[in-house]
């Protein structure tokens, strides 16, 4: 059962499936939300090499990030009179973003390595370029997953879905910036 669910959300993440073809389950949405939350907190803890955030701050920032995903998606669906699609849409959105974050996890393990002043400069430059390229690729992939999900959940064309996705990014950045 779990393997088939993971495959279904993977197919959404690679644009071969739509949110409508995923299970409607509050329990599943809750599990995906919890897993996404834990993953985000872990990644922020690993990436915080300057130790700017306390663990409590990371927990609260991740909670407000999740709240922005939930509120923005619900309001967007409500405006289109499609609030009945909320569970599947949010589950797909968080599952898709979880997939990207799992692929990006090895990059975060490199973050403390960049703080090492004894690193050989040509090697550091090469690794930094690869790091930036992969970060860009993962960011675009995550954005395109959001576009894909909003396009199908809202029944709109790509351009309005792109605008809706930019709205989610803006909302997320605004909410998380309060914790800096």
JSON list of N, CA, C and O in Angstrom, two decimals, residues 31-70:
[
{"chain": "A", "resi": 31, "resn": "UNK", "atom": "N", "xyz": [-0.29, 12.83, 7.73]},
{"chain": "A", "resi": 31, "resn": "UNK", "atom": "CA", "xyz": [1.01, 12.15, 7.77]},
{"chain": "A", "resi": 31, "resn": "UNK", "atom": "C", "xyz": [2.02, 12.84, 6.87]},
{"chain": "A", "resi": 31, "resn": "UNK", "atom": "O", "xyz": [3.18, 13.02, 7.25]},
{"chain": "A", "resi": 32, "resn": "UNK", "atom": "N", "xyz": [1.58, 13.23, 5.68]},
{"chain": "A", "resi": 32, "resn": "UNK", "atom": "CA", "xyz": [2.48, 13.93, 4.76]},
{"chain": "A", "resi": 32, "resn": "UNK", "atom": "C", "xyz": [2.89, 15.27, 5.35]},
{"chain": "A", "resi": 32, "resn": "UNK", "atom": "O", "xyz": [4.07, 15.67, 5.29]},
{"chain": "A", "resi": 33, "resn": "UNK", "atom": "N", "xyz": [1.94, 15.96, 5.97]},
{"chain": "A", "resi": 33, "resn": "UNK", "atom": "CA", "xyz": [2.23, 17.25, 6.60]},
{"chain": "A", "resi": 33, "resn": "UNK", "atom": "C", "xyz": [3.24, 17.09, 7.73]},
{"chain": "A", "resi": 33, "resn": "UNK", "atom": "O", "xyz": [4.20, 17.86, 7.83]},
{"chain": "A", "resi": 34, "resn": "UNK", "atom": "N", "xyz": [3.05, 16.07, 8.55]},
{"chain": "A", "resi": 34, "resn": "UNK", "atom": "CA", "xyz": [3.98, 15.82, 9.66]},
{"chain": "A", "resi": 34, "resn": "UNK", "atom": "C", "xyz": [5.38, 15.48, 9.14]},
{"chain": "A", "resi": 34, "resn": "UNK", "atom": "O", "xyz": [6.38, 15.99, 9.67]},
{"chain": "A", "resi": 35, "resn": "UNK", "atom": "N", "xyz": [5.45, 14.64, 8.12]},
{"chain": "A", "resi": 35, "resn": "UNK", "atom": "CA", "xyz": [6.75, 14.27, 7.55]},
{"chain": "A", "resi": 35, "resn": "UNK", "atom": "C", "xyz": [7.45, 15.48, 6.94]},
{"chain": "A", "resi": 35, "resn": "UNK", "atom": "O", "xyz": [8.64, 15.70, 7.15]},
{"chain": "A", "resi": 36, "resn": "UNK", "atom": "N", "xyz": [6.69, 16.31, 6.22]},
{"chain": "A", "resi": 36, "resn": "UNK", "atom": "CA", "xyz": [7.24, 17.53, 5.63]},
{"chain": "A", "resi": 36, "resn": "UNK", "atom": "C", "xyz": [7.77, 18.45, 6.73]},
{"chain": "A", "resi": 36, "resn": "UNK", "atom": "O", "xyz": [8.87, 19.01, 6.61]},
{"chain": "A", "resi": 37, "resn": "UNK", "atom": "N", "xyz": [7.01, 18.61, 7.79]},
{"chain": "A", "resi": 37, "resn": "UNK", "atom": "CA", "xyz": [7.40, 19.47, 8.92]},
{"chain": "A", "resi": 37, "resn": "UNK", "atom": "C", "xyz": [8.71, 18.99, 9.54]},
{"chain": "A", "resi": 37, "resn": "UNK", "atom": "O", "xyz": [9.64, 19.78, 9.74]},
{"chain": "A", "resi": 38, "resn": "UNK", "atom": "N", "xyz": [8.80, 17.70, 9.82]},
{"chain": "A", "resi": 38, "resn": "UNK", "atom": "CA", "xyz": [10.01, 17.14, 10.42]},
{"chain": "A", "resi": 38, "resn": "UNK", "atom": "C", "xyz": [11.21, 17.31, 9.48]},
{"chain": "A", "resi": 38, "resn": "UNK", "atom": "O", "xyz": [12.30, 17.68, 9.92]},
{"chain": "A", "resi": 39, "resn": "UNK", "atom": "N", "xyz": [11.00, 17.07, 8.20]},
{"chain": "A", "resi": 39, "resn": "UNK", "atom": "CA", "xyz": [12.07, 17.22, 7.22]},
{"chain": "A", "resi": 39, "resn": "UNK", "atom": "C", "xyz": [12.57, 18.66, 7.15]},
{"chain": "A", "resi": 39, "resn": "UNK", "atom": "O", "xyz": [13.78, 18.91, 7.12]},
{"chain": "A", "resi": 40, "resn": "UNK", "atom": "N", "xyz": [11.65, 19.61, 7.13]},
{"chain": "A", "resi": 40, "resn": "UNK", "atom": "CA", "xyz": [12.03, 21.03, 7.07]},
{"chain": "A", "resi": 40, "resn": "UNK", "atom": "C", "xyz": [12.83, 21.43, 8.31]},
{"chain": "A", "resi": 40, "resn": "UNK", "atom": "O", "xyz": [13.85, 22.10, 8.21]},
{"chain": "A", "resi": 41, "resn": "UNK", "atom": "N", "xyz": [12.37, 21.02, 9.47]},
{"chain": "A", "resi": 41, "resn": "UNK", "atom": "CA", "xyz": [13.08, 21.35, 10.71]},
{"chain": "A", "resi": 41, "resn": "UNK", "atom": "C", "xyz": [14.48, 20.74, 10.69]},
{"chain": "A", "resi": 41, "resn": "UNK", "atom": "O", "xyz": [15.47, 21.40, 11.03]},
{"chain": "A", "resi": 42, "resn": "UNK", "atom": "N", "xyz": [14.59, 19.49, 10.27]},
{"chain": "A", "resi": 42, "resn": "UNK", "atom": "CA", "xyz": [15.91, 18.84, 10.17]},
{"chain": "A", "resi": 42, "resn": "UNK", "atom": "C", "xyz": [16.82, 19.59, 9.21]},
{"chain": "A", "resi": 42, "resn": "UNK", "atom": "O", "xyz": [17.99, 19.84, 9.52]},
{"chain": "A", "resi": 43, "resn": "UNK", "atom": "N", "xyz": [16.30, 19.96, 8.05]},
{"chain": "A", "resi": 43, "resn": "UNK", "atom": "CA", "xyz": [17.13, 20.65, 7.07]},
{"chain": "A", "resi": 43, "resn": "UNK", "atom": "C", "xyz": [17.55, 22.02, 7.55]},
{"chain": "A", "resi": 43, "resn": "UNK", "atom": "O", "xyz": [18.69, 22.43, 7.34]},
{"chain": "A", "resi": 44, "resn": "UNK", "atom": "N", "xyz": [16.66, 22.74, 8.19]},
{"chain": "A", "resi": 44, "resn": "UNK", "atom": "CA", "xyz": [17.03, 24.06, 8.71]},
{"chain": "A", "resi": 44, "resn": "UNK", "atom": "C", "xyz": [18.08, 23.93, 9.81]},
{"chain": "A", "resi": 44, "resn": "UNK", "atom": "O", "xyz": [18.97, 24.77, 9.91]},
{"chain": "A", "resi": 45, "resn": "UNK", "atom": "N", "xyz": [17.98, 22.90, 10.62]},
{"chain": "A", "resi": 45, "resn": "UNK", "atom": "CA", "xyz": [18.95, 22.68, 11.68]},
{"chain": "A", "resi": 45, "resn": "UNK", "atom": "C", "xyz": [20.32, 22.37, 11.10]},
{"chain": "A", "resi": 45, "resn": "UNK", "atom": "O", "xyz": [21.34, 22.89, 11.56]},
{"chain": "A", "resi": 46, "resn": "UNK", "atom": "N", "xyz": [20.37, 21.54, 10.07]},
{"chain": "A", "resi": 46, "resn": "UNK", "atom": "CA", "xyz": [21.63, 21.19, 9.42]},
{"chain": "A", "resi": 46, "resn": "UNK", "atom": "C", "xyz": [22.23, 22.39, 8.69]},
{"chain": "A", "resi": 46, "resn": "UNK", "atom": "O", "xyz": [23.44, 22.64, 8.77]},
{"chain": "A", "resi": 47, "resn": "UNK", "atom": "N", "xyz": [21.40, 23.15, 8.00]},
{"chain": "A", "resi": 47, "resn": "UNK", "atom": "CA", "xyz": [21.89, 24.26, 7.18]},
{"chain": "A", "resi": 47, "resn": "UNK", "atom": "C", "xyz": [22.29, 25.48, 8.01]},
{"chain": "A", "resi": 47, "resn": "UNK", "atom": "O", "xyz": [23.00, 26.35, 7.51]},
{"chain": "A", "resi": 48, "resn": "UNK", "atom": "N", "xyz": [21.88, 25.56, 9.24]},
{"chain": "A", "resi": 48, "resn": "UNK", "atom": "CA", "xyz": [22.16, 26.72, 10.09]},
{"chain": "A", "resi": 48, "resn": "UNK", "atom": "C", "xyz": [23.55, 26.61, 10.69]},
{"chain": "A", "resi": 48, "resn": "UNK", "atom": "O", "xyz": [23.71, 26.42, 11.90]},
{"chain": "A", "resi": 49, "resn": "UNK", "atom": "N", "xyz": [24.58, 26.74, 9.84]},
{"chain": "A", "resi": 49, "resn": "UNK", "atom": "CA", "xyz": [25.97, 26.59, 10.31]},
{"chain": "A", "resi": 49, "resn": "UNK", "atom": "C", "xyz": [26.39, 27.76, 11.20]},
{"chain": "A", "resi": 49, "resn": "UNK", "atom": "O", "xyz": [27.28, 27.62, 12.03]},
{"chain": "A", "resi": 50, "resn": "UNK", "atom": "N", "xyz": [25.77, 28.92, 11.04]},
{"chain": "A", "resi": 50, "resn": "UNK", "atom": "CA", "xyz": [26.10, 30.07, 11.88]},
{"chain": "A", "resi": 50, "resn": "UNK", "atom": "C", "xyz": [25.29, 30.08, 13.17]},
{"chain": "A", "resi": 50, "resn": "UNK", "atom": "O", "xyz": [25.44, 30.98, 13.99]},
{"chain": "A", "resi": 51, "resn": "UNK", "atom": "N", "xyz": [24.41, 29.09, 13.33]},
{"chain": "A", "resi": 51, "resn": "UNK", "atom": "CA", "xyz": [23.58, 28.93, 14.53]},
{"chain": "A", "resi": 51, "resn": "UNK", "atom": "C", "xyz": [22.79, 30.19, 14.86]},
{"chain": "A", "resi": 51, "resn": "UNK", "atom": "O", "xyz": [22.80, 30.69, 15.98]},
{"chain": "A", "resi": 52, "resn": "UNK", "atom": "N", "xyz": [22.08, 30.72, 13.86]},
{"chain": "A", "resi": 52, "resn": "UNK", "atom": "CA", "xyz": [21.24, 31.90, 14.04]},
{"chain": "A", "resi": 52, "resn": "UNK", "atom": "C", "xyz": [19.91, 31.55, 14.68]},
{"chain": "A", "resi": 52, "resn": "UNK", "atom": "O", "xyz": [19.31, 32.38, 15.36]},
{"chain": "A", "resi": 53, "resn": "UNK", "atom": "N", "xyz": [19.42, 30.33, 14.42]},
{"chain": "A", "resi": 53, "resn": "UNK", "atom": "CA", "xyz": [18.13, 29.89, 14.94]},
{"chain": "A", "resi": 53, "resn": "UNK", "atom": "C", "xyz": [18.33, 28.96, 16.12]},
{"chain": "A", "resi": 53, "resn": "UNK", "atom": "O", "xyz": [19.20, 28.09, 16.09]},
{"chain": "A", "resi": 54, "resn": "UNK", "atom": "N", "xyz": [17.50, 29.11, 17.11]},
{"chain": "A", "resi": 54, "resn": "UNK", "atom": "CA", "xyz": [17.44, 28.09, 18.15]},
{"chain": "A", "resi": 54, "resn": "UNK", "atom": "C", "xyz": [16.55, 26.97, 17.61]},
{"chain": "A", "resi": 54, "resn": "UNK", "atom": "O", "xyz": [15.84, 27.16, 16.62]},
{"chain": "A", "resi": 55, "resn": "UNK", "atom": "N", "xyz": [16.57, 25.85, 18.26]},
{"chain": "A", "resi": 55, "resn": "UNK", "atom": "CA", "xyz": [15.72, 24.74, 17.82]},
{"chain": "A", "resi": 55, "resn": "UNK", "atom": "C", "xyz": [14.24, 25.13, 17.93]},
{"chain": "A", "resi": 55, "resn": "UNK", "atom": "O", "xyz": [13.45, 24.82, 17.04]},
{"chain": "A", "resi": 56, "resn": "UNK", "atom": "N", "xyz": [13.90, 25.85, 18.98]},
{"chain": "A", "resi": 56, "resn": "UNK", "atom": "CA", "xyz": [12.51, 26.30, 19.16]},
{"chain": "A", "resi": 56, "resn": "UNK", "atom": "C", "xyz": [12.11, 27.24, 18.04]},
{"chain": "A", "resi": 56, "resn": "UNK", "atom": "O", "xyz": [10.99, 27.14, 17.51]},
{"chain": "A", "resi": 57, "resn": "UNK", "atom": "N", "xyz": [12.99, 28.13, 17.64]},
{"chain": "A", "resi": 57, "resn": "UNK", "atom": "CA", "xyz": [12.69, 29.05, 16.55]},
{"chain": "A", "resi": 57, "resn": "UNK", "atom": "C", "xyz": [12.49, 28.28, 15.25]},
{"chain": "A", "resi": 57, "resn": "UNK", "atom": "O", "xyz": [11.60, 28.61, 14.47]},
{"chain": "A", "resi": 58, "resn": "UNK", "atom": "N", "xyz": [13.31, 27.27, 15.02]},
{"chain": "A", "resi": 58, "resn": "UNK", "atom": "CA", "xyz": [13.15, 26.43, 13.83]},
{"chain": "A", "resi": 58, "resn": "UNK", "atom": "C", "xyz": [11.79, 25.74, 13.83]},
{"chain": "A", "resi": 58, "resn": "UNK", "atom": "O", "xyz": [11.12, 25.66, 12.79]},
{"chain": "A", "resi": 59, "resn": "UNK", "atom": "N", "xyz": [11.39, 25.23, 14.98]},
{"chain": "A", "resi": 59, "resn": "UNK", "atom": "CA", "xyz": [10.07, 24.57, 15.09]},
{"chain": "A", "resi": 59, "resn": "UNK", "atom": "C", "xyz": [8.94, 25.55, 14.78]},
{"chain": "A", "resi": 59, "resn": "UNK", "atom": "O", "xyz": [8.01, 25.22, 14.04]},
{"chain": "A", "resi": 60, "resn": "UNK", "atom": "N", "xyz": [9.03, 26.74, 15.34]},
{"chain": "A", "resi": 60, "resn": "UNK", "atom": "CA", "xyz": [7.99, 27.74, 15.13]},
{"chain": "A", "resi": 60, "resn": "UNK", "atom": "C", "xyz": [7.98, 28.26, 13.69]},
{"chain": "A", "resi": 60, "resn": "UNK", "atom": "O", "xyz": [6.92, 28.46, 13.10]},
{"chain": "A", "resi": 61, "resn": "UNK", "atom": "N", "xyz": [9.17, 28.47, 13.13]},
{"chain": "A", "resi": 61, "resn": "UNK", "atom": "CA", "xyz": [9.26, 28.94, 11.74]},
{"chain": "A", "resi": 61, "resn": "UNK", "atom": "C", "xyz": [8.69, 27.90, 10.78]},
{"chain": "A", "resi": 61, "resn": "UNK", "atom": "O", "xyz": [7.96, 28.24, 9.84]},
{"chain": "A", "resi": 62, "resn": "UNK", "atom": "N", "xyz": [9.00, 26.63, 11.02]},
{"chain": "A", "resi": 62, "resn": "UNK", "atom": "CA", "xyz": [8.46, 25.56, 10.17]},
{"chain": "A", "resi": 62, "resn": "UNK", "atom": "C", "xyz": [6.95, 25.46, 10.32]},
{"chain": "A", "resi": 62, "resn": "UNK", "atom": "O", "xyz": [6.23, 25.22, 9.34]},
{"chain": "A", "resi": 63, "resn": "UNK", "atom": "N", "xyz": [6.45, 25.68, 11.53]},
{"chain": "A", "resi": 63, "resn": "UNK", "atom": "CA", "xyz": [4.99, 25.65, 11.75]},
{"chain": "A", "resi": 63, "resn": "UNK", "atom": "C", "xyz": [4.30, 26.78, 11.00]},
{"chain": "A", "resi": 63, "resn": "UNK", "atom": "O", "xyz": [3.24, 26.57, 10.39]},
{"chain": "A", "resi": 64, "resn": "UNK", "atom": "N", "xyz": [4.91, 27.97, 11.01]},
{"chain": "A", "resi": 64, "resn": "UNK", "atom": "CA", "xyz": [4.29, 29.08, 10.28]},
{"chain": "A", "resi": 64, "resn": "UNK", "atom": "C", "xyz": [4.43, 28.88, 8.77]},
{"chain": "A", "resi": 64, "resn": "UNK", "atom": "O", "xyz": [3.55, 29.30, 8.02]},
{"chain": "A", "resi": 65, "resn": "UNK", "atom": "N", "xyz": [5.52, 28.24, 8.34]},
{"chain": "A", "resi": 65, "resn": "UNK", "atom": "CA", "xyz": [5.65, 27.92, 6.91]},
{"chain": "A", "resi": 65, "resn": "UNK", "atom": "C", "xyz": [4.51, 26.98, 6.49]},
{"chain": "A", "resi": 65, "resn": "UNK", "atom": "O", "xyz": [3.86, 27.20, 5.47]},
{"chain": "A", "resi": 66, "resn": "UNK", "atom": "N", "xyz": [4.28, 25.95, 7.29]},
{"chain": "A", "resi": 66, "resn": "UNK", "atom": "CA", "xyz": [3.18, 25.03, 7.00]},
{"chain": "A", "resi": 66, "resn": "UNK", "atom": "C", "xyz": [1.84, 25.76, 7.01]},
{"chain": "A", "resi": 66, "resn": "UNK", "atom": "O", "xyz": [0.98, 25.50, 6.17]},
{"chain": "A", "resi": 67, "resn": "UNK", "atom": "N", "xyz": [1.68, 26.65, 7.97]},
{"chain": "A", "resi": 67, "resn": "UNK", "atom": "CA", "xyz": [0.43, 27.42, 8.05]},
{"chain": "A", "resi": 67, "resn": "UNK", "atom": "C", "xyz": [0.23, 28.25, 6.78]},
{"chain": "A", "resi": 67, "resn": "UNK", "atom": "O", "xyz": [-0.91, 28.39, 6.29]},
{"chain": "A", "resi": 68, "resn": "UNK", "atom": "N", "xyz": [1.31, 28.78, 6.23]},
{"chain": "A", "resi": 68, "resn": "UNK", "atom": "CA", "xyz": [1.18, 29.57, 5.00]},
{"chain": "A", "resi": 68, "resn": "UNK", "atom": "C", "xyz": [0.81, 28.68, 3.81]},
{"chain": "A", "resi": 68, "resn": "UNK", "atom": "O", "xyz": [0.00, 29.08, 2.97]},
{"chain": "A", "resi": 69, "resn": "UNK", "atom": "N", "xyz": [1.37, 27.48, 3.74]},
{"chain": "A", "resi": 69, "resn": "UNK", "atom": "CA", "xyz": [0.96, 26.53, 2.70]},
{"chain": "A", "resi": 69, "resn": "UNK", "atom": "C", "xyz": [-0.54, 26.24, 2.81]},
{"chain": "A", "resi": 69, "resn": "UNK", "atom": "O", "xyz": [-1.26, 26.27, 1.83]},
{"chain": "A", "resi": 70, "resn": "UNK", "atom": "N", "xyz": [-0.96, 25.94, 4.03]},
{"chain": "A", "resi": 70, "resn": "UNK", "atom": "CA", "xyz": [-2.35, 25.56, 4.27]},
{"chain": "A", "resi": 70, "resn": "UNK", "atom": "C", "xyz": [-3.30, 26.72, 3.96]},
{"chain": "A", "resi": 70, "resn": "UNK", "atom": "O", "xyz": [-4.27, 26.57, 3.21]}
]
